[in-house]
Amino acid sequence: MNDDTALDSSLFSTPQTAGHTLPVRVAVDPVSLVVTECITVTSAMRKHARWAHSSVSAILGGGSNSNNKQSPISNRRDGKSRDAVGGVHFGGKEGDGEALASRWGLRGKKGKSMQDNPLMSAFARLRNDLKGCKDIRSFDTTALLHPFLQVIRSSSTSAPITSLALIAITKFLAYNIISRESPKLALGMQLLSSAITHCRFEATNSAADEIVLLRILKLMEGMISGPGGDILSDESVCEMMETGLSMCCQVRLSEVLRRSAEISMVTMCQTIFQRLKTLEVEAGEVPGALEATTKDDMDAVKMDPSVNGESAMASPAKERREQPISNGQSQELDTPKDDIEGRSSTSATLNGSTVELPHLPDVEEDTEIKPYSLPSIRELFRVLVDLLDPHDGQHTDTMRVMALRIVDVALEVAGPSIANHPSLASLAKDTLCRHLFQLVRNENMAILNESLRVAGTLLSTCRSVLKLQQELFLSYLVACLHPRVEIPQEPGIDPSLYEGVPQAPRLGKPSTPQPTSSGRSTPVPVKDRQKLGLEGGNRKPDAREAMVENVGHLVRIPSFMVELFTNYDCEIDRSDLCMDLVGLLSRSAFPDSATWSTTNVPPLCLDALLGFIQFIADRLDDEPVFEGYPDRAKLREQRSMKKVTIRGATKFNENPKGGIAFLASQGIIDDPNNPHSVVKFLKGTARIDKKVLGDYLSKKSNDQLLNAFLDLFDFTGLRVDEALRQLLNSFRLPGESQLIERIVTVFSQKYCASDTPEGIKNNDAVYVLTYAIIMLNTDQHNPNVKSSNRMSYNDFARNLRGVNDGQDFPPDYLQEIYDSIRTREIILPEEHDNKHAYDHAWKELLLKTQDATDLTICKTNIFDADMFSATWKPVVATLTYVFLSASDDAVFSRVVTGFDQCAQIAAKYGLSDALDHTIYCLSTITTLSSDTPPSTNLNTEVQADDGDTKRSVMVSETAVRFGRDFKAQLATVVLFKVVTGHEATVRDGWVHLVRIMLNLFLNSLIPASFTSTEERIALAPIPLQSPAQVIERTERSNESGLFSAFTSYVSSFANDEPPEPSDQEIEYTLNTVDCVKACDFKTIFDNIKEMPLMSLKSVIASLLAQIPEASSPRVIVVKPEIHTPSPLRPNGTRPQSKKPIYDPCLVYILELATVLALRDSETVEHLGQQVANTLQMVIRDAVHVHPVVLSRAVYYLLLLLKASNDHDYIRAPVILHTISSFDEDLLKQSALPVLRGMFDCIQGPSGLRKEMATSPDFWVILRRLHLEVEVTPVVFEILENVITGSPSAIASDNYESAISLLNDFATAGSAGAVSEQKRDEALRRGRQQKDKPKCVGKASLELQPLTDY
C-alpha cells in the first residue's frame, strides 16, 4: 500500500462520532480491532521510505516480557523515550538483534535494526500488552492511546499515516472502546487533546494535508460533544478551541476547510455553553456560587488563536524560524512562541517549513484533572468577543462574520446564564456591546446582518442587565429608520385618518435652540448616540431592511414592548422607546417608505405592528400578576412628571429663568428661591443642555447657585484632576475667561474644604493647579498643535514652580496628573467626535450603568392598558391607511383582525377614545356616515313574485353606490363586528354609528321597528317616504335586450319618472342588503338596551345631536309626498305639496331616544329630561313640523310624562296647553297618537291622573276631538275612565267640563239616531245609503290602526 492508497483508504473509513448519539455497537472483538488498527498504521509506515526496513518486532508485536508493563507516560523524561518505549528487546545483547534480523533475512539500515524507531516499537509494545487483555474497557487509556499520539505529534510522519492514526482514535471513541469506565480516562483525554492540537506531519499536498486537519476537527468535535466531553480540563478545552479558531481564521486554508472548521466550532460551542447550565445546577441556587468556586482558576488558562501563522491577539507579527526536515517539509498545527505563562496557541501553515515545537510539560499520573468549568468558558467568550474589534487591523471582515456566528450560537444556548455570571456579563455589557454598536454602522452587508442578529439575540436573552445598552442600540435604529418626510396625500383618503402617525421620533436630534424656538432639549440617549457615532444617517436600502427585520425580531418577543414601556417610557431620564418603536413601525408601514428602503419594509413593519397588538390581545384573559412589579400608579405619576420635566428642560434651555419658574409652578422644583432645590434638579436631570447650564451657573448673579451646585459633589480622596473630571462631566465650561475664573475659584474652595491632599498648601495652590490642568488638557489634545510642540512633563512642572504657597508641588503628584491628562483627555460634554470621544462616551455609559437599575422583565398584563393607551393612535391610523390602500386579500384579513383586536383591547381596558377613533376611521371608509342625508329622489321599490312568497327591495342611489364598493362593504362589516359586544365602551363614536343607521333606515335597509318598541310604544312602525315608483319584476324573456331597455327608458322619461333600475343596479342593491344583514343590527340594538347608564348617555347625546336647531331647519332631499302608486305608472305631472317635508330620520331619532330613556327608573331619572326637552322643542315648532312627526313626538312625550311622575322636569299642564294650541287641522291629523298618549297617562299614577283631569286644556282637547268619527271612541273611553276610574278624577274644578262633554256626546247620539232611522227606512224601500265618514286628516291614512282598546 503506497501513500496515495493509504490516503484513499482514510477518506472513506472514518466512523461518525456524533455529539449526542449513542456509541456504535462493534461486531468484532474490540481487542482485535485495536490490534488491527496498530497493524494498519505500522503497515502504512513500512510502505514509507523512512521505514522501508522494519524489524521483526514491528511485525510480530514484540516479546512477552511480563515485567515491562510500565505506563508509557511514566517512562517519558525530558521529552525523550526510554528503551522500554523506543524498542523491545528479544533477550540477549543488542548484537543479538542484528543476528536475529540476519537469521530472518532482514537487512538493517546501516547495520542497525529499525526496532530502535520509537514510533514502530510503541505499536509493538501495545500489541504485546493487549495479548492478555480480556476486556478492552479495563485497559489503561493512556497506554492504548500512546503509540497513536506519538504518530500524531511526530513531524516525520506523512499526512496519510497521521490520518490513519486519527481514524483509529476516532473509532475507539465511536465504538466505546474508550469509554467513561476506562482507567485514567481523564488523563488520556488530556493527552489526546494536547496531541491533536500540536499535530505535526510532513507536507505532501494541500488536499491530503487538509484532510488531516479536517479529521482533527471532527475528532475534537467528537471529544467535546461526546459522552466524555465533560471530563476534559479547562486547558484541554482552550487548546482545542484555539485550534479550531485558528483554522477558521487562516485565509491560506481552503474555503471548504475554513467553513468546516466554523461548523465544528459552532457545534463545540453549543456543547461548551450548554455546560454552563449544568454547572449552575451543580453549584446550587446560591447567587455567585459558581463564580466563588472558580475565581482562583479564572486566570489559569489563556487562548491566543493565530491568524495566518501569527497570533490573532498580538499586535506585532511574531517571528518564525524555519527548520529543514529530512524527506520533505513538515506540516503542523503551528503555534506561536510560548507566552509569559509558558503556553502556546495553535495555527496552521501549509506547504512551508516550520519550527520544531518545544515539548509541553509532562503530566504526572497522580495529577488531579478538574473538568472544565467557568474559566475556559469565559476565556472562549473573551476571545470570540475580541475578534469583533472593528479597529483591529489583523482581523478581517470574514473573521468577524465567523466570530459573530459563533457568539450568536453561544447566546442562543446560554444567554440568560451569561447574564447571571458577573465574569461573563461584564464582557457582554462592555466589550461585546461596544464592538457590536460599531459594527452595525458597517456598510458591509455580511457584517451588518450578523451583527444585527447577534444584537437581537443578545437583547432577547440578556436584556435584563443591558438596560442602557439596549436604549442606545434601539435609539440608533429608530434614528436610522424613521422617515423624516410627511406622509403623502393620497387621493380619496382623508388626511385626518392618519393624524396619529408621528413624523419624527419623540427624541430626535434637535436643532440648535434659538431664543424664540420651542424645540426639545437634547436628551441623554441622543447625546450618547452623537458621541458614539450612532446618530443615524443615510443607510442603504438593504441595510434599512436588515434593521427593520431586527426590530421585528425584537417586537415579536411577547413581553418586549411592555418592558420598553415600563423601563423607559415611564422613567424620567430615559427615552420613550416603546412609543418611538410603535411610531417607527407605523410610519414605515406606509407604502411610501419603500422608496428609500425596499418593497419588503412596509409589510415587515405592518407584520411587526400587528404582532405587537396580537400579544396584548392574547394577554387579555390572563390572570393579572402584581407581585414583583412596579406600582402602576407610581409609573403613571412618573410619566406625567416626565412630560412636565421635558417641557421645563426645554424652557430652561431657551430661557433658564423662565424654565425654573415653570418647573416651580408645576411642583418639580420645591422652592425656586432655594438654591439647593434648583441645583438638585439641574444636576439630576440629563435633559438640561450642558452648555446652557455652564453659562448660567457662571454668571455673577448666580453665585449662590454655583456654590450649591458644587456642594453636591464629594471630592474626598480624589486628585485635583480627578475631581475636575467629575465636575466638568456635569456641565461645559463657558467660553469667557471671567466666567471660567469664577467656576475655578469656587471649585478650589470646595476641593480644599472636602479633603486637602498632602502636599497642597491652600486654595490658591489648587486654583493655579486647576488652571494649569485645563491648559495642559488643551495643549495635549488640540489637533492644531504639533506633537513636537506639545508640553512635556518638565514644561508642566516648570510652569508650577513656587505656586504652592511659595513651594513646589510634589513631583510624583504632578507626574500622575500629567500622565492622566496625556493619556486620557478631559472631554467636555457635547465636544469632539473621534475615537477617544467614543471611548470616553462609552465609559460614561458604563458609569451610568452602575447607578441604573436592572431592566424589569414583565411577564404580566397589568401594564398593557397604559401602554395601549399611549400607542393606539399610530396603530389605528396605520391600519386605516393600509385598509384603504391595500388590494390583497391576505392584507385585508390581517388588518381586519388588527381592528378587531384593537377594539377588544380598548373595550377590556375601558379606552373609549381608542374605540371611538377606530369607529371614526372605519365609518369614514364605509361612505355611510355622511352628515348630509342621501337623496331619495330615485328610490324605486322592486317587487318580485316567486309564487308562494312576494319579496321586495328598495333600489336607491345609496344602495347601488355602496353595493359596488367592496371596500366600503368590508369596512362596514368590520365596523359593526368591532362594535358588537363593545357598545358600552363607545362614547363619541356613537355620532358616526347613528349617522350610518339613519342613512340605512332612510333607504329601507334596516327596519323601522326595534325589539323594544313592541313593549313600550303602541304605534305602528315609522312610515318611510313613498318610493318614486314600484315595479313588479317577473321572469324576463330571452328577447329582452337593448331595444327593450331603450323602450323602458323612453317611457319613463315621457311619464316624468326615473328610469327603471337595471339588473346590475338590482344586483348591487342585493349586495348591500346582504352586507347589512351581516352586520347583525338586531344584536347591537339588544346590547344597547342592556348598556349601563353612562354608556346610554353617549347614545342619547349622539342621537339628539342629529336634530337640527330650530333656527336652522334640517335640509333633506326627498321625493315630494304622493300616494303609493299602483304598479301601473300614472301619466301626468304630480302636484307639488306645500306642507312641511316629512323627515323619517327625525322620527327614528326621537323614538329610539324615547325607548332608551324609558328603559328603567334610572334612565328615566337621568336621561328623561334631555329627551323630554328635545320633544318639547319639536312640538313647540308645530307649524314647521310634519303632522306625522308631530303626532309621534307628542305621543313619546306623554309616555315620558307618565314614566317621570316622580320627577318634576316635565309637567302635564304645560304639555296639554301646547297640544291644545295646535290649529284645528293639525290637531285632527295628530288625534289618534295624542289621545292614545293621554289615555295611557290617565291610566297611570293617581297624581298624574288627577293633574291631567283638572287641567282645562285636557277638556279643551277632548271637546275639539270628540266629533271626529275615528277617535270618538277613544275620547269617550278617556272620559269614562276619568269618571268611573278608581279613584275618580272628577272634582269641583272639572265637574262642569265633564258634564258638558257628556251632553255633547248625548246630542251627537240623538243626531246619530235620526240618521239610523232614515237608513232603516231606506233599506225598507230598497235604497241603501252609505255613510261617508268625515276625513280626519292625512295622518290617519298614513298610520297603521292602533291596537284594540
PDB file of C-alpha atoms in Angstrom, residues 60 197 199 208 251 447 684 701 713 726 740 854 899 904 998 1013 1034 1051 1065 1143 1212 1218:
ATOM      1  CA  LEU A  60       5.477  -9.885  15.398  1.00  0.00           C
ATOM      2  CA  THR A 197      -3.702  20.424  18.940  1.00  0.00           C
ATOM      3  CA  CYS A 199      -0.158  17.682  15.426  1.00  0.00           C
ATOM      4  CA  ALA A 208      -4.001  15.380   1.869  1.00  0.00           C
ATOM      5  CA  VAL A 251      -7.107  32.555   4.764  1.00  0.00           C
ATOM      6  CA  ILE A 447     -21.115  42.236   8.847  1.00  0.00           C
ATOM      7  CA  GLY A 684     -30.110  65.287  38.356  1.00  0.00           C
ATOM      8  CA  SER A 701     -25.739  86.873  39.885  1.00  0.00           C
ATOM      9  CA  PHE A 713     -20.033  66.767  44.731  1.00  0.00           C
ATOM     10  CA  GLN A 726     -16.079  64.738  37.778  1.00  0.00           C
ATOM     11  CA  ILE A 740     -14.149  80.228  33.920  1.00  0.00           C
ATOM     12  CA  ASP A 854     -31.671  46.294  36.045  1.00  0.00           C
ATOM     13  CA  PHE A 899     -59.024  46.272  14.051  1.00  0.00           C
ATOM     14  CA  GLN A 904     -61.183  44.111  22.193  1.00  0.00           C
ATOM     15  CA  LEU A 998     -80.102  56.883   9.825  1.00  0.00           C
ATOM     16  CA  THR A1013     -90.819  49.307  20.805  1.00  0.00           C
ATOM     17  CA  THR A1034     -91.250  38.671 -13.388  1.00  0.00           C
ATOM     18  CA  SER A1051     -91.423  55.529 -21.439  1.00  0.00           C
ATOM     19  CA  GLU A1065     -78.236  48.034 -10.071  1.00  0.00           C
ATOM     20  CA  ASP A1143     -88.341  63.551   7.760  1.00  0.00           C
ATOM     21  CA  ALA A1212     -98.721  67.744  32.399  1.00  0.00           C
ATOM     22  CA  THR A1218     -99.105  73.112  23.980  1.00  0.00           C
TER      23      THR A1218
END
